[in-house]
PDB file of C-alpha atoms in Angstrom:
ATOM      1  CA  MET V1227       0.000   0.000   0.000  1.00  0.00           C
ATOM      2  CA  THR V1228       1.334   3.440  -0.834  1.00  0.00           C
ATOM      3  CA  THR V1229       0.689   6.794   0.735  1.00  0.00           C
ATOM      4  CA  ASN V1230      -1.582   9.271  -0.975  1.00  0.00           C
ATOM      5  CA  SER V1231       0.785  11.708  -2.683  1.00  0.00           C
ATOM      6  CA  ASP V1232      -1.975  14.331  -2.729  1.00  0.00           C
ATOM      7  CA  ALA V1233      -2.491  14.145   1.047  1.00  0.00           C
ATOM      8  CA  GLN V1234      -2.115  17.368   2.919  1.00  0.00           C
ATOM      9  CA  PRO V1235      -0.699  17.535   6.445  1.00  0.00           C
ATOM     10  CA  GLN V1236      -3.230  18.017   9.222  1.00  0.00           C
ATOM     11  CA  PHE V1237      -3.054  18.689  12.971  1.00  0.00           C
ATOM     12  CA  GLY V1238      -0.212  21.140  12.303  1.00  0.00           C
ATOM     13  CA  ASP V1239       2.081  18.414  10.956  1.00  0.00           C
ATOM     14  CA  ASP V1240       4.725  19.281   8.382  1.00  0.00           C
ATOM     15  CA  ASP V1241       4.594  15.865   6.722  1.00  0.00           C
ATOM     16  CA  PRO V1242       1.318  14.003   6.005  1.00  0.00           C
ATOM     17  CA  ARG V1243       3.048  10.685   6.761  1.00  0.00           C
ATOM     18  CA  THR V1244       3.014  11.737  10.416  1.00  0.00           C
ATOM     19  CA  ALA V1245      -0.616  10.559  10.329  1.00  0.00           C
ATOM     20  CA  TYR V1246       0.608   6.952  10.671  1.00  0.00           C
ATOM     21  CA  ASN V1247       2.483   7.816  13.860  1.00  0.00           C
ATOM     22  CA  ARG V1248      -0.648   9.547  15.159  1.00  0.00           C
ATOM     23  CA  VAL V1249      -2.729   6.406  14.539  1.00  0.00           C
ATOM     24  CA  PHE V1250      -0.247   4.236  16.406  1.00  0.00           C
ATOM     25  CA  PHE V1251      -0.039   6.497  19.448  1.00  0.00           C
ATOM     26  CA  ALA V1252      -3.800   7.082  19.515  1.00  0.00           C
ATOM     27  CA  ILE V1253      -4.324   3.308  19.702  1.00  0.00           C
ATOM     28  CA  LEU V1254      -1.775   3.068  22.518  1.00  0.00           C
ATOM     29  CA  ARG V1255      -3.431   5.895  24.473  1.00  0.00           C
ATOM     30  CA  ILE V1256      -6.868   4.314  24.112  1.00  0.00           C
ATOM     31  CA  HIS V1257      -5.441   1.026  25.363  1.00  0.00           C
ATOM     32  CA  ARG V1258      -3.654   2.683  28.305  1.00  0.00           C
ATOM     33  CA  THR V1259      -6.808   4.590  29.213  1.00  0.00           C
ATOM     34  CA  LEU V1260      -9.253   1.709  29.065  1.00  0.00           C
ATOM     35  CA  MET V1261      -7.215  -1.282  30.274  1.00  0.00           C
ATOM     36  CA  PRO V1262      -6.659  -0.096  33.873  1.00  0.00           C
ATOM     37  CA  GLN V1263     -10.439   0.164  34.306  1.00  0.00           C
ATOM     38  CA  ILE V1264     -10.933  -3.308  32.841  1.00  0.00           C
ATOM     39  CA  GLU V1265      -8.072  -4.789  34.877  1.00  0.00           C
ATOM     40  CA  LYS V1266      -9.480  -3.342  38.114  1.00  0.00           C
ATOM     41  CA  ALA V1267     -12.943  -4.759  37.413  1.00  0.00           C
ATOM     42  CA  LEU V1268     -11.425  -8.151  36.547  1.00  0.00           C
ATOM     43  CA  ARG V1269      -9.375  -8.244  39.761  1.00  0.00           C
ATOM     44  CA  GLU V1270     -12.587  -7.653  41.697  1.00  0.00           C
ATOM     45  CA  VAL V1271     -13.880 -11.012  40.395  1.00  0.00           C
ATOM     46  CA  GLY V1272     -10.572 -12.842  40.937  1.00  0.00           C
ATOM     47  CA  ILE V1273      -9.046 -12.516  37.465  1.00  0.00           C
ATOM     48  CA  ALA V1274      -5.437 -11.401  37.910  1.00  0.00           C
ATOM     49  CA  ASP V1275      -4.654 -10.647  34.252  1.00  0.00           C
ATOM     50  CA  PRO V1276      -6.785  -9.910  31.156  1.00  0.00           C
ATOM     51  CA  ILE V1277      -5.129 -12.779  29.252  1.00  0.00           C
ATOM     52  CA  TRP V1278      -6.839 -15.154  31.683  1.00  0.00           C
ATOM     53  CA  TYR V1279     -10.109 -14.466  29.857  1.00  0.00           C
ATOM     54  CA  GLU V1280      -8.717 -15.722  26.548  1.00  0.00           C
ATOM     55  CA  ILE V1281      -7.130 -18.772  28.159  1.00  0.00           C
ATOM     56  CA  LEU V1282     -10.315 -19.658  30.041  1.00  0.00           C
ATOM     57  CA  LEU V1283     -12.482 -19.062  26.976  1.00  0.00           C
ATOM     58  CA  ALA V1284     -10.363 -21.293  24.729  1.00  0.00           C
ATOM     59  CA  THR V1285     -10.272 -23.967  27.418  1.00  0.00           C
ATOM     60  CA  GLU V1286     -14.024 -23.879  27.984  1.00  0.00           C
ATOM     61  CA  GLU V1287     -14.748 -23.857  24.231  1.00  0.00           C
ATOM     62  CA  ALA V1288     -12.563 -26.944  23.798  1.00  0.00           C
ATOM     63  CA  GLY V1289     -14.995 -28.928  25.941  1.00  0.00           C
ATOM     64  CA  GLU V1290     -14.166 -32.419  27.122  1.00  0.00           C
ATOM     65  CA  ALA V1291     -11.275 -32.733  24.644  1.00  0.00           C
ATOM     66  CA  GLY V1292      -9.385 -29.887  26.292  1.00  0.00           C
ATOM     67  CA  VAL V1293      -6.966 -27.594  24.506  1.00  0.00           C
ATOM     68  CA  GLN V1294      -3.258 -28.169  23.964  1.00  0.00           C
ATOM     69  CA  MET V1295      -0.887 -25.532  25.307  1.00  0.00           C
ATOM     70  CA  GLN V1296       0.866 -25.358  21.917  1.00  0.00           C
ATOM     71  CA  VAL V1297      -2.432 -24.510  20.237  1.00  0.00           C
ATOM     72  CA  LEU V1298      -3.008 -21.724  22.765  1.00  0.00           C
ATOM     73  CA  GLU V1299       0.462 -20.299  22.150  1.00  0.00           C
ATOM     74  CA  ARG V1300      -0.282 -19.885  18.454  1.00  0.00           C
ATOM     75  CA  ARG V1301      -3.867 -18.722  18.941  1.00  0.00           C
ATOM     76  CA  LEU V1302      -3.057 -16.086  21.568  1.00  0.00           C
ATOM     77  CA  PHE V1303       0.372 -14.984  20.283  1.00  0.00           C
ATOM     78  CA  VAL V1304       1.805 -15.586  23.760  1.00  0.00           C
ATOM     79  CA  PRO V1305       5.296 -17.027  24.258  1.00  0.00           C
ATOM     80  CA  GLN V1306       5.441 -20.458  25.904  1.00  0.00           C
ATOM     81  CA  TYR V1307       7.105 -19.185  29.107  1.00  0.00           C
ATOM     82  CA  ALA V1308       4.444 -16.495  29.635  1.00  0.00           C
ATOM     83  CA  LEU V1309       1.574 -18.835  28.858  1.00  0.00           C
ATOM     84  CA  SER V1310       2.961 -21.423  31.286  1.00  0.00           C
ATOM     85  CA  ARG V1311       3.169 -18.797  34.019  1.00  0.00           C
ATOM     86  CA  HIS V1312      -0.433 -17.690  33.448  1.00  0.00           C
ATOM     87  CA  VAL V1313      -1.702 -21.259  33.273  1.00  0.00           C
ATOM     88  CA  ALA V1314       0.035 -22.106  36.563  1.00  0.00           C
ATOM     89  CA  ARG V1315      -1.687 -19.152  38.246  1.00  0.00           C
ATOM     90  CA  ILE V1316      -5.086 -19.992  36.752  1.00  0.00           C
ATOM     91  CA  GLU V1317      -4.659 -23.597  37.851  1.00  0.00           C
ATOM     92  CA  LYS V1318      -3.690 -22.468  41.366  1.00  0.00           C
ATOM     93  CA  ALA V1319      -6.900 -20.409  41.423  1.00  0.00           C
ATOM     94  CA  GLY V1320      -8.790 -23.650  40.712  1.00  0.00           C
ATOM     95  CA  LEU V1321     -10.234 -22.517  37.360  1.00  0.00           C
ATOM     96  CA  ILE V1322      -8.499 -25.020  35.060  1.00  0.00           C
ATOM     97  CA  ARG V1323      -6.626 -28.278  35.362  1.00  0.00           C
ATOM     98  CA  ARG V1324      -3.700 -29.638  33.356  1.00  0.00           C
ATOM     99  CA  ALA V1325      -2.851 -33.106  32.150  1.00  0.00           C
ATOM    100  CA  ALA V1326       0.081 -34.460  30.184  1.00  0.00           C
ATOM    101  CA  ALA V1327      -0.659 -35.007  26.527  1.00  0.00           C
ATOM    102  CA  GLY V1328      -0.188 -38.532  25.257  1.00  0.00           C
ATOM    103  CA  GLY V1329       2.623 -39.267  22.851  1.00  0.00           C
ATOM    104  CA  ALA V1330       6.330 -38.585  22.675  1.00  0.00           C
ATOM    105  CA  GLY V1331       6.137 -34.852  23.350  1.00  0.00           C
ATOM    106  CA  ARG V1332       6.010 -33.146  26.699  1.00  0.00           C
ATOM    107  CA  GLY V1333       2.875 -31.229  25.811  1.00  0.00           C
ATOM    108  CA  GLN V1334       0.040 -30.475  28.156  1.00  0.00           C
ATOM    109  CA  ILE V1335      -3.691 -30.257  27.711  1.00  0.00           C
ATOM    110  CA  LEU V1336      -5.861 -27.814  29.631  1.00  0.00           C
ATOM    111  CA  TYR V1337      -9.363 -28.570  30.837  1.00  0.00           C
ATOM    112  CA  ILE V1338     -11.858 -26.215  32.421  1.00  0.00           C
ATOM    113  CA  ALA V1339     -12.405 -26.915  36.123  1.00  0.00           C
ATOM    114  CA  GLU V1340     -15.857 -26.753  37.661  1.00  0.00           C
ATOM    115  CA  ALA V1341     -15.052 -23.382  39.258  1.00  0.00           C
ATOM    116  CA  GLY V1342     -14.105 -22.039  35.814  1.00  0.00           C
ATOM    117  CA  ARG V1343     -17.274 -23.127  34.013  1.00  0.00           C
ATOM    118  CA  GLY V1344     -19.259 -20.121  32.817  1.00  0.00           C
ATOM    119  CA  LEU V1345     -16.589 -17.705  34.029  1.00  0.00           C
ATOM    120  CA  PRO V1346     -15.635 -16.500  30.524  1.00  0.00           C
ATOM    121  CA  ALA V1347     -19.212 -15.294  29.977  1.00  0.00           C
ATOM    122  CA  ARG V1348     -19.123 -13.345  33.259  1.00  0.00           C
ATOM    123  CA  ILE V1349     -15.709 -11.899  32.392  1.00  0.00           C
ATOM    124  CA  TRP V1350     -16.911 -10.941  28.921  1.00  0.00           C
ATOM    125  CA  GLN V1351     -19.722  -8.886  30.437  1.00  0.00           C
ATOM    126  CA  ILE V1352     -17.115  -6.801  32.282  1.00  0.00           C
ATOM    127  CA  TYR V1353     -15.379  -6.105  28.980  1.00  0.00           C
ATOM    128  CA  VAL V1354     -18.670  -5.243  27.280  1.00  0.00           C
ATOM    129  CA  ASP V1355     -19.663  -2.804  30.009  1.00  0.00           C
ATOM    130  CA  LYS V1356     -16.285  -1.022  30.071  1.00  0.00           C
ATOM    131  CA  ILE V1357     -15.895  -0.910  26.290  1.00  0.00           C
ATOM    132  CA  ARG V1358     -19.379   0.419  25.710  1.00  0.00           C
ATOM    133  CA  SER V1359     -19.097   3.037  28.444  1.00  0.00           C
ATOM    134  CA  ALA V1360     -15.921   4.296  26.758  1.00  0.00           C
ATOM    135  CA  PHE V1361     -16.992   4.124  23.109  1.00  0.00           C
ATOM    136  CA  VAL V1362     -20.754   4.701  22.969  1.00  0.00           C
ATOM    137  CA  PRO V1363     -20.500   8.416  23.848  1.00  0.00           C
ATOM    138  CA  ALA V1364     -17.810   8.930  21.186  1.00  0.00           C
ATOM    139  CA  LEU V1365     -18.882   6.761  18.227  1.00  0.00           C
ATOM    140  CA  THR V1366     -22.060   5.795  16.450  1.00  0.00           C
ATOM    141  CA  THR V1367     -22.377   2.105  15.608  1.00  0.00           C
ATOM    142  CA  ASP V1368     -21.729   2.936  11.938  1.00  0.00           C
ATOM    143  CA  GLU V1369     -18.530   4.787  12.895  1.00  0.00           C
ATOM    144  CA  ALA V1370     -17.477   1.848  15.057  1.00  0.00           C
ATOM    145  CA  TYR V1371     -17.960  -0.564  12.142  1.00  0.00           C
ATOM    146  CA  ASP V1372     -16.043   1.776   9.815  1.00  0.00           C
ATOM    147  CA  LEU V1373     -13.207   2.029  12.332  1.00  0.00           C
ATOM    148  CA  VAL V1374     -12.964  -1.730  12.822  1.00  0.00           C
ATOM    149  CA  ARG V1375     -12.788  -2.210   9.041  1.00  0.00           C
ATOM    150  CA  VAL V1376      -9.828   0.175   8.879  1.00  0.00           C
ATOM    151  CA  LEU V1377      -8.099  -1.325  11.927  1.00  0.00           C
ATOM    152  CA  ASN V1378      -8.588  -4.866  10.619  1.00  0.00           C
ATOM    153  CA  ARG V1379      -6.495  -3.928   7.587  1.00  0.00           C
ATOM    154  CA  LEU V1380      -3.595  -3.337  10.013  1.00  0.00           C
ATOM    155  CA  TYR V1381      -3.917  -6.749  11.635  1.00  0.00           C
ATOM    156  CA  ARG V1382      -1.635  -9.335  10.082  1.00  0.00           C
TER     157      ARG V1382
END
């Protein structure tokens, strides 16, 4: 993709390509503004880190078959050492259980524990409430859909 050679600088910028930097830092600021509120609400229900939601969700969705740690690494873009640390904490909290995978590898499979069943849905509601309270006053639903289309082009 190329830049629009006819683009004119905005926001007092000298170079219109500065717009890309502005997008990046705007996304970071939105994240830094919203995540502390979400993290606080999650801690209030015993979730120590936002990544726990994704781990619990994938584990619950896997059902009786469980989910392999290697699959989670690829799905969540989390390095093995970090995922292992989170899984150990989630297991200690009694929300999942681990078992060795069969075969020659040293892989592990995660299963949702009884205490973890239905928890992803409750966690998701916290996200929904915080996201909507932040975005609804600023964006119409059409603007939100337009924005997600643009942002999805950046996701690789």
